[in-house]
Short mmCIF file of C-alpha atoms and ligand atoms in Angstrom, two decimals:
data_model
loop_
_atom_site.label_atom_id
_atom_site.label_comp_id
_atom_site.label_asym_id
_atom_site.label_seq_id
_atom_site.Cartn_x
_atom_site.Cartn_y
_atom_site.Cartn_z
CA MET A 20 61.18 84.27 -55.90
CA THR A 21 60.10 83.52 -59.29
CA ALA A 22 62.51 84.10 -61.84
CA GLU A 23 60.84 86.46 -64.51
CA PHE A 24 61.10 89.08 -61.14
CA GLY A 25 64.43 91.20 -60.63
CA SER A 26 65.95 91.35 -56.77
CA GLU A 27 66.51 95.32 -56.89
CA LEU A 28 64.68 95.13 -53.81
CA ASP A 29 67.30 93.05 -51.70
CA GLY A 30 67.89 93.78 -48.33
CA GLN A 31 65.71 96.47 -48.17
CA VAL A 32 62.26 96.50 -45.83
CA ALA A 33 59.29 97.69 -46.17
CA ILE A 34 56.41 98.50 -44.10
CA ILE A 35 53.07 98.57 -45.74
CA THR A 36 50.14 99.40 -44.31
CA GLY A 37 46.65 98.20 -44.82
CA ALA A 38 48.36 94.35 -46.15
CA SER A 39 45.56 92.52 -45.22
CA SER A 40 43.29 93.44 -48.33
CA GLY A 41 43.48 94.80 -52.27
CA ILE A 42 45.95 97.14 -53.05
CA GLY A 43 48.37 96.26 -49.87
CA GLU A 44 48.19 92.90 -50.03
CA ALA A 45 49.38 93.32 -54.10
CA THR A 46 52.01 96.10 -53.17
CA ALA A 47 53.61 93.30 -50.11
CA LYS A 48 53.47 90.57 -52.26
CA SER A 49 54.83 92.52 -55.88
CA LEU A 50 58.32 94.35 -53.10
CA ALA A 51 58.89 90.65 -51.45
CA SER A 52 59.36 89.55 -55.38
CA ARG A 53 61.61 91.87 -55.57
CA GLY A 54 63.69 90.90 -52.43
CA ALA A 55 62.40 93.40 -49.64
CA SER A 56 61.71 91.76 -46.50
CA VAL A 57 57.95 93.62 -45.66
CA ALA A 58 56.23 94.59 -42.35
CA LEU A 59 52.77 93.41 -42.99
CA ALA A 60 50.38 96.04 -40.38
CA ALA A 61 46.38 95.82 -40.68
CA ARG A 62 44.00 95.04 -37.99
CA ARG A 63 43.20 91.57 -39.51
CA GLU A 64 45.94 88.89 -38.36
CA GLU A 65 44.61 86.10 -40.16
CA GLU A 66 44.45 87.44 -43.45
CA LEU A 67 47.99 89.27 -42.75
CA ASN A 68 48.99 85.39 -41.94
CA ASP A 69 47.85 83.85 -44.69
CA LEU A 70 49.53 86.89 -47.05
CA ALA A 71 52.83 85.80 -45.08
CA ALA A 72 52.60 81.96 -45.87
CA GLN A 73 52.03 83.08 -49.39
CA ILE A 74 55.31 85.47 -49.84
CA GLU A 75 57.02 82.50 -47.98
CA GLY A 76 55.74 79.91 -49.97
CA GLU A 77 57.76 81.44 -52.82
CA ASP A 78 60.73 82.25 -50.88
CA GLY A 79 59.74 85.43 -49.72
CA GLU A 80 61.00 87.35 -45.98
CA THR A 81 57.84 88.73 -44.21
CA LEU A 82 57.00 90.02 -40.24
CA VAL A 83 53.37 89.92 -39.72
CA VAL A 84 52.36 92.76 -36.95
CA PRO A 85 48.65 93.16 -36.24
CA THR A 86 48.16 96.91 -36.10
CA ASP A 87 45.33 99.40 -35.98
CA ILE A 88 46.90 103.00 -37.28
CA THR A 89 44.36 105.17 -35.48
CA ASP A 90 46.22 103.46 -31.73
CA ASP A 91 49.75 105.32 -31.02
CA GLU A 92 50.80 102.71 -29.65
CA ASP A 93 50.09 99.45 -32.48
CA ILE A 94 52.26 102.41 -34.45
CA ASP A 95 55.14 102.69 -32.31
CA ASN A 96 55.03 98.77 -31.83
CA LEU A 97 54.77 98.09 -35.55
CA VAL A 98 58.16 100.45 -36.12
CA GLU A 99 59.92 98.62 -33.04
CA THR A 100 59.09 95.60 -33.97
CA THR A 101 60.03 95.94 -37.28
CA THR A 102 63.71 97.72 -36.43
CA ALA A 103 64.25 94.82 -33.79
CA GLU A 104 63.81 92.17 -36.31
CA TYR A 105 65.57 93.33 -39.50
CA GLY A 106 67.09 97.10 -38.24
CA HIS A 107 66.51 99.28 -40.60
CA ILE A 108 63.25 100.27 -42.56
CA ASP A 109 64.04 101.52 -45.87
CA ILE A 110 60.49 102.01 -47.22
CA LEU A 111 57.22 102.86 -45.72
CA VAL A 112 53.50 102.61 -48.07
CA ASN A 113 51.49 104.55 -45.87
CA ASN A 114 48.47 102.71 -47.60
CA ALA A 115 45.50 101.75 -45.07
CA GLY A 116 42.27 103.60 -46.07
CA TYR A 117 39.00 104.15 -45.12
CA MET A 118 36.25 105.60 -47.38
CA PRO A 119 32.56 105.60 -46.18
CA LEU A 120 31.56 107.99 -48.76
CA THR A 121 28.60 110.29 -47.14
CA HIS A 122 26.57 113.54 -47.43
CA ILE A 123 27.66 114.95 -44.54
CA ALA A 124 24.76 115.95 -43.38
CA ASP A 125 23.25 111.98 -43.19
CA ALA A 126 27.20 111.73 -41.89
CA ASP A 127 27.07 110.65 -37.74
CA ARG A 128 30.65 112.19 -35.93
CA GLU A 129 32.15 109.29 -35.77
CA THR A 130 32.25 107.92 -39.18
CA LEU A 131 33.95 112.20 -39.70
CA HIS A 132 36.99 111.59 -37.79
CA ASN A 133 38.03 107.68 -38.16
CA THR A 134 37.79 109.23 -41.92
CA ILE A 135 40.45 111.27 -40.77
CA ASP A 136 42.01 109.39 -38.41
CA VAL A 137 42.68 105.98 -40.31
CA ASN A 138 43.46 107.96 -43.70
CA LEU A 139 45.46 111.33 -42.56
CA ASP A 140 46.39 111.16 -38.81
CA GLY A 141 47.15 107.14 -39.69
CA VAL A 142 49.61 108.31 -42.47
CA ILE A 143 51.43 111.72 -40.54
CA THR A 144 52.00 109.31 -37.42
CA LEU A 145 53.53 106.33 -38.87
CA THR A 146 55.48 108.67 -40.90
CA HIS A 147 56.58 110.46 -37.73
CA ALA A 148 57.90 107.22 -36.10
CA VAL A 149 59.61 105.95 -38.95
CA ILE A 150 61.69 109.16 -40.15
CA PRO A 151 63.92 109.24 -37.56
CA GLU A 152 66.11 106.32 -37.95
CA MET A 153 65.28 107.55 -41.82
CA LEU A 154 67.05 110.29 -41.34
CA ASP A 155 69.61 108.91 -39.31
CA GLN A 156 70.90 106.29 -42.20
CA ASP A 157 70.57 109.71 -44.61
CA ASN A 158 68.17 107.16 -47.32
CA GLY A 159 64.07 105.89 -47.14
CA HIS A 160 61.65 106.15 -48.97
CA ILE A 161 57.74 107.41 -47.97
CA VAL A 162 55.05 106.18 -50.04
CA ASN A 163 51.65 107.69 -49.33
CA LEU A 164 48.04 106.57 -50.56
CA SER A 165 46.08 109.51 -51.99
CA SER A 166 43.06 109.52 -54.30
CA VAL A 167 42.21 110.49 -57.52
CA VAL A 168 39.57 111.76 -54.84
CA GLY A 169 42.40 113.73 -53.57
CA ARG A 170 42.77 115.99 -56.90
CA PHE A 171 39.43 116.16 -58.25
CA ALA A 172 36.15 116.36 -56.12
CA MET A 173 33.49 113.70 -55.97
CA GLU A 174 29.60 113.79 -54.77
CA ASN A 175 29.30 112.53 -51.26
CA SER A 176 33.28 112.95 -50.56
CA SER A 177 33.39 115.67 -48.64
CA HIS A 178 35.45 114.11 -44.94
CA TYR A 179 37.09 111.82 -47.82
CA MET A 180 38.05 114.05 -49.90
CA ALA A 181 39.29 116.50 -47.03
CA ALA A 182 41.36 113.38 -46.09
CA LYS A 183 43.38 112.45 -49.01
CA ALA A 184 43.92 116.20 -50.42
CA GLY A 185 45.35 115.95 -47.22
CA VAL A 186 47.72 113.61 -47.70
CA ALA A 187 48.93 114.62 -51.08
CA GLY A 188 49.72 118.41 -49.43
CA PHE A 189 51.14 116.28 -46.50
CA GLY A 190 53.97 114.46 -48.81
CA GLU A 191 54.89 117.49 -50.93
CA ALA A 192 55.60 119.53 -47.56
CA LEU A 193 57.31 116.97 -46.03
CA ARG A 194 59.55 116.22 -48.86
CA LEU A 195 60.69 119.54 -48.15
CA ASP A 196 62.12 119.09 -45.34
CA VAL A 197 63.05 115.17 -45.56
CA ALA A 198 64.96 115.40 -49.08
CA ALA A 199 67.94 116.96 -48.44
CA GLU A 200 69.02 114.21 -46.25
CA GLY A 201 68.27 111.50 -48.93
CA ILE A 202 64.24 111.04 -48.48
CA ARG A 203 62.03 109.98 -51.06
CA VAL A 204 58.75 110.77 -51.01
CA SER A 205 55.91 109.41 -53.55
CA THR A 206 52.08 110.07 -53.69
CA ILE A 207 50.02 108.23 -55.31
CA GLU A 208 46.34 108.51 -56.61
CA PRO A 209 44.41 106.10 -58.09
CA GLY A 210 41.29 106.00 -59.99
CA ALA A 211 38.65 103.10 -59.50
CA VAL A 212 40.77 100.08 -58.20
CA ASN A 213 38.82 96.76 -57.75
CA THR A 214 39.12 96.19 -54.01
CA GLU A 215 36.89 95.76 -50.29
CA LEU A 216 37.29 99.69 -50.62
CA THR A 217 33.22 100.40 -51.21
CA GLU A 218 32.29 98.34 -48.57
CA ASP A 219 32.45 100.99 -46.60
CA ILE A 220 30.24 103.30 -47.40
CA PRO A 221 26.70 103.05 -44.83
CA ASP A 222 24.29 103.72 -47.07
CA GLU A 223 23.08 101.20 -49.21
CA ASP A 224 21.33 103.00 -52.06
CA LEU A 225 24.33 105.44 -52.54
CA ARG A 226 27.33 102.23 -51.86
CA SER A 227 25.47 99.95 -55.36
CA ASP A 228 25.48 103.18 -56.90
CA VAL A 229 29.12 103.80 -56.64
CA GLU A 230 29.48 99.78 -57.67
CA GLU A 231 27.65 99.98 -60.55
CA TYR A 232 29.72 103.00 -61.79
CA ASN A 233 32.55 101.08 -61.07
CA GLN A 234 31.51 97.98 -62.59
CA SER A 235 30.52 100.08 -65.86
CA MET A 236 34.39 100.28 -66.89
CA ARG A 237 36.80 98.15 -66.44
CA GLN A 238 38.75 99.06 -63.19
CA LEU A 239 42.01 99.00 -62.22
CA ARG A 240 43.09 95.73 -60.26
CA PRO A 241 45.25 95.94 -56.94
CA ASP A 242 47.88 94.48 -58.96
CA ASP A 243 48.32 97.85 -61.71
CA ILE A 244 48.90 100.06 -58.60
CA ALA A 245 51.18 97.78 -56.73
CA ARG A 246 53.17 97.09 -59.85
CA THR A 247 52.83 101.81 -60.07
CA ILE A 248 54.52 101.72 -56.52
CA THR A 249 57.33 99.24 -57.44
CA PHE A 250 58.28 100.87 -59.91
CA VAL A 251 58.62 104.40 -57.75
CA VAL A 252 60.31 102.59 -55.04
CA THR A 253 62.97 101.27 -57.25
CA GLN A 254 64.22 103.86 -58.87
CA PRO A 255 68.05 104.79 -59.17
CA GLU A 256 68.64 107.02 -55.43
CA HIS A 257 68.51 110.42 -57.48
CA VAL A 258 64.95 109.72 -58.58
CA ASP A 259 62.32 110.76 -56.86
CA ILE A 260 58.94 110.21 -58.17
CA ASN A 261 56.55 112.71 -56.35
CA GLU A 262 52.96 112.15 -57.77
CA VAL A 263 51.23 109.08 -59.78
CA LEU A 264 47.56 109.62 -60.51
CA VAL A 265 46.66 106.33 -62.18
CA ARG A 266 42.99 106.11 -63.71
CA PRO A 267 41.36 103.55 -65.68
CA THR A 268 41.15 104.20 -69.21
CA ASP A 269 37.67 104.09 -69.17
CA GLN A 270 37.37 106.25 -66.03
CA VAL A 271 36.03 110.22 -67.40
CA GLN A 272 34.42 111.51 -63.90
CA PRO A 273 36.43 112.57 -61.40
P1 NDP B 2 40.71 97.36 -49.12
O1 NDP B 2 39.88 98.55 -48.51
O2 NDP B 2 40.44 96.26 -49.59
O3 NDP B 2 42.07 97.79 -48.36
C1 NDP B 2 42.07 98.54 -47.23
C2 NDP B 2 43.39 98.91 -46.24
O4 NDP B 2 42.96 99.15 -45.11
C3 NDP B 2 42.99 97.08 -45.06
O5 NDP B 2 43.67 96.03 -45.65
C4 NDP B 2 42.30 96.99 -44.00
O6 NDP B 2 43.04 96.28 -43.08
C5 NDP B 2 43.05 98.33 -43.37
N1 NDP B 2 42.74 99.39 -42.99
C6 NDP B 2 41.53 100.42 -42.52
N2 NDP B 2 41.62 100.49 -41.19
C7 NDP B 2 42.41 100.21 -40.94
C8 NDP B 2 42.72 100.59 -39.76
N3 NDP B 2 42.73 101.49 -38.47
N4 NDP B 2 44.53 100.26 -39.01
C9 NDP B 2 44.46 99.59 -39.83
N5 NDP B 2 44.39 99.19 -41.25
C10 NDP B 2 43.24 99.33 -41.82
O7 NDP B 2 40.58 99.17 -50.12
P2 NDP B 2 41.91 99.71 -51.00
O8 NDP B 2 43.19 98.15 -51.07
O9 NDP B 2 41.14 99.87 -52.48
O10 NDP B 2 42.88 100.61 -50.19
C11 NDP B 2 43.91 101.28 -50.32
C12 NDP B 2 44.08 102.45 -49.84
O11 NDP B 2 43.95 102.42 -51.65
C13 NDP B 2 43.36 103.43 -49.46
O12 NDP B 2 44.15 104.42 -48.79
C14 NDP B 2 42.82 103.79 -50.46
O13 NDP B 2 41.68 104.82 -50.01
C15 NDP B 2 43.08 104.32 -51.94
N6 NDP B 2 42.19 103.71 -52.75
C16 NDP B 2 41.61 103.58 -53.31
C17 NDP B 2 41.06 102.87 -54.18
C18 NDP B 2 39.95 102.19 -54.55
O14 NDP B 2 39.47 102.39 -55.99
N7 NDP B 2 40.02 100.82 -54.84
C19 NDP B 2 41.29 104.25 -55.28
C20 NDP B 2 42.16 105.17 -54.85
C21 NDP B 2 42.47 105.31 -53.41
P3 NDP B 2 42.13 96.26 -42.32
O15 NDP B 2 40.62 96.21 -42.11
O16 NDP B 2 42.45 93.84 -41.95
O17 NDP B 2 42.59 96.79 -40.91
#
C-alpha cells in the first residue's frame, strides 16, 4: 500500500459491515491501507466489488461477502466465509445502519422494526457469531457505530435513538463479559457525516429539513470517522478506547 501509511494491522483480519458506502467504505480503505485483510459486507454487491477492486489496486487484500445484516443465515455465512478464507477474525466493525427519521405517529410498523433489526439486532447477532472465535484466540476488537443520537435526543428520532442508545449499552455491558479474555469493545458516536444516510428519511419535507441543517455546517466526511476507527484499533493491546463522540466543530445540536 501507499508508503505514507503504516503497517500496524499487517496480518489482521477485519470484517466491516455497511462497506458499500459512506463510513464503512472509508473504514475498509483505511484499515486495508494499514495492512488488514478486509471482509466487505453489505447488500449491494456491485458497490462492494468496486471497492474491492480499488483496495486490491493498491495491493490490499479483500473478501466480498454480500450480506443482509437482518438475515441470520447471511450473518453466519459472513463469519464462516471469512474464517474459511483467512483462518481468524481480529476486528469487527459493526457499521451497517439505517436512519428513517420520522415522528412515531407517522411511522409504519415495518420501518420501526427495520430500524431495530438493522441498527441493533444486526450488531448483537453478528457479534454473537464472531465472539466465540475471539474468545478462543484470547484477542479481538469489536467496534460499534452508535451516534450522537444515542447520547442526546433529537426530534423525530425516538426509534433510531432507541437503537443507537441500545448499541452503546450493548457495548458497555459486552466489555465486562469479554475484557478478561483480551477482547476490546469500542463505541463510536459520530455527529453529522456527509453520507447517503439521510436518503432513508421517508418524508420529503423532513428529509430536506435534516439535509438543510446538515449543510448549514462543515459536516464530517466519512474519512474523519474512518481515521477515528483506525486510531482506536491501532492502539497497543492494553489500551481499549471505550467510547468516542466526534461532532463537526460547527454542530451545536444535538
Ligand atoms: P450510509 O447510508 O452511507 O451507509 C450505510 C451502510 O449500511 C450501507 O453500506 C448499507 O449498505 C448498509 N446497510 C443498510 N442496511 C443494511 C442491511 N440490512 N444489511 C447490510 N447492510 C446494510 O451511511 P453512513 O456511512 O453514514 O452510516 C454508517 C453508520 O454510521 C451507521 O450505523 C449510521 O447509523 C452511523 N452514523 C452515521 C451518521 C451520519 O451522520 N452519517 C451519524 C452517526 C452515526 P447496503 O445498502 O448495500 O446494504
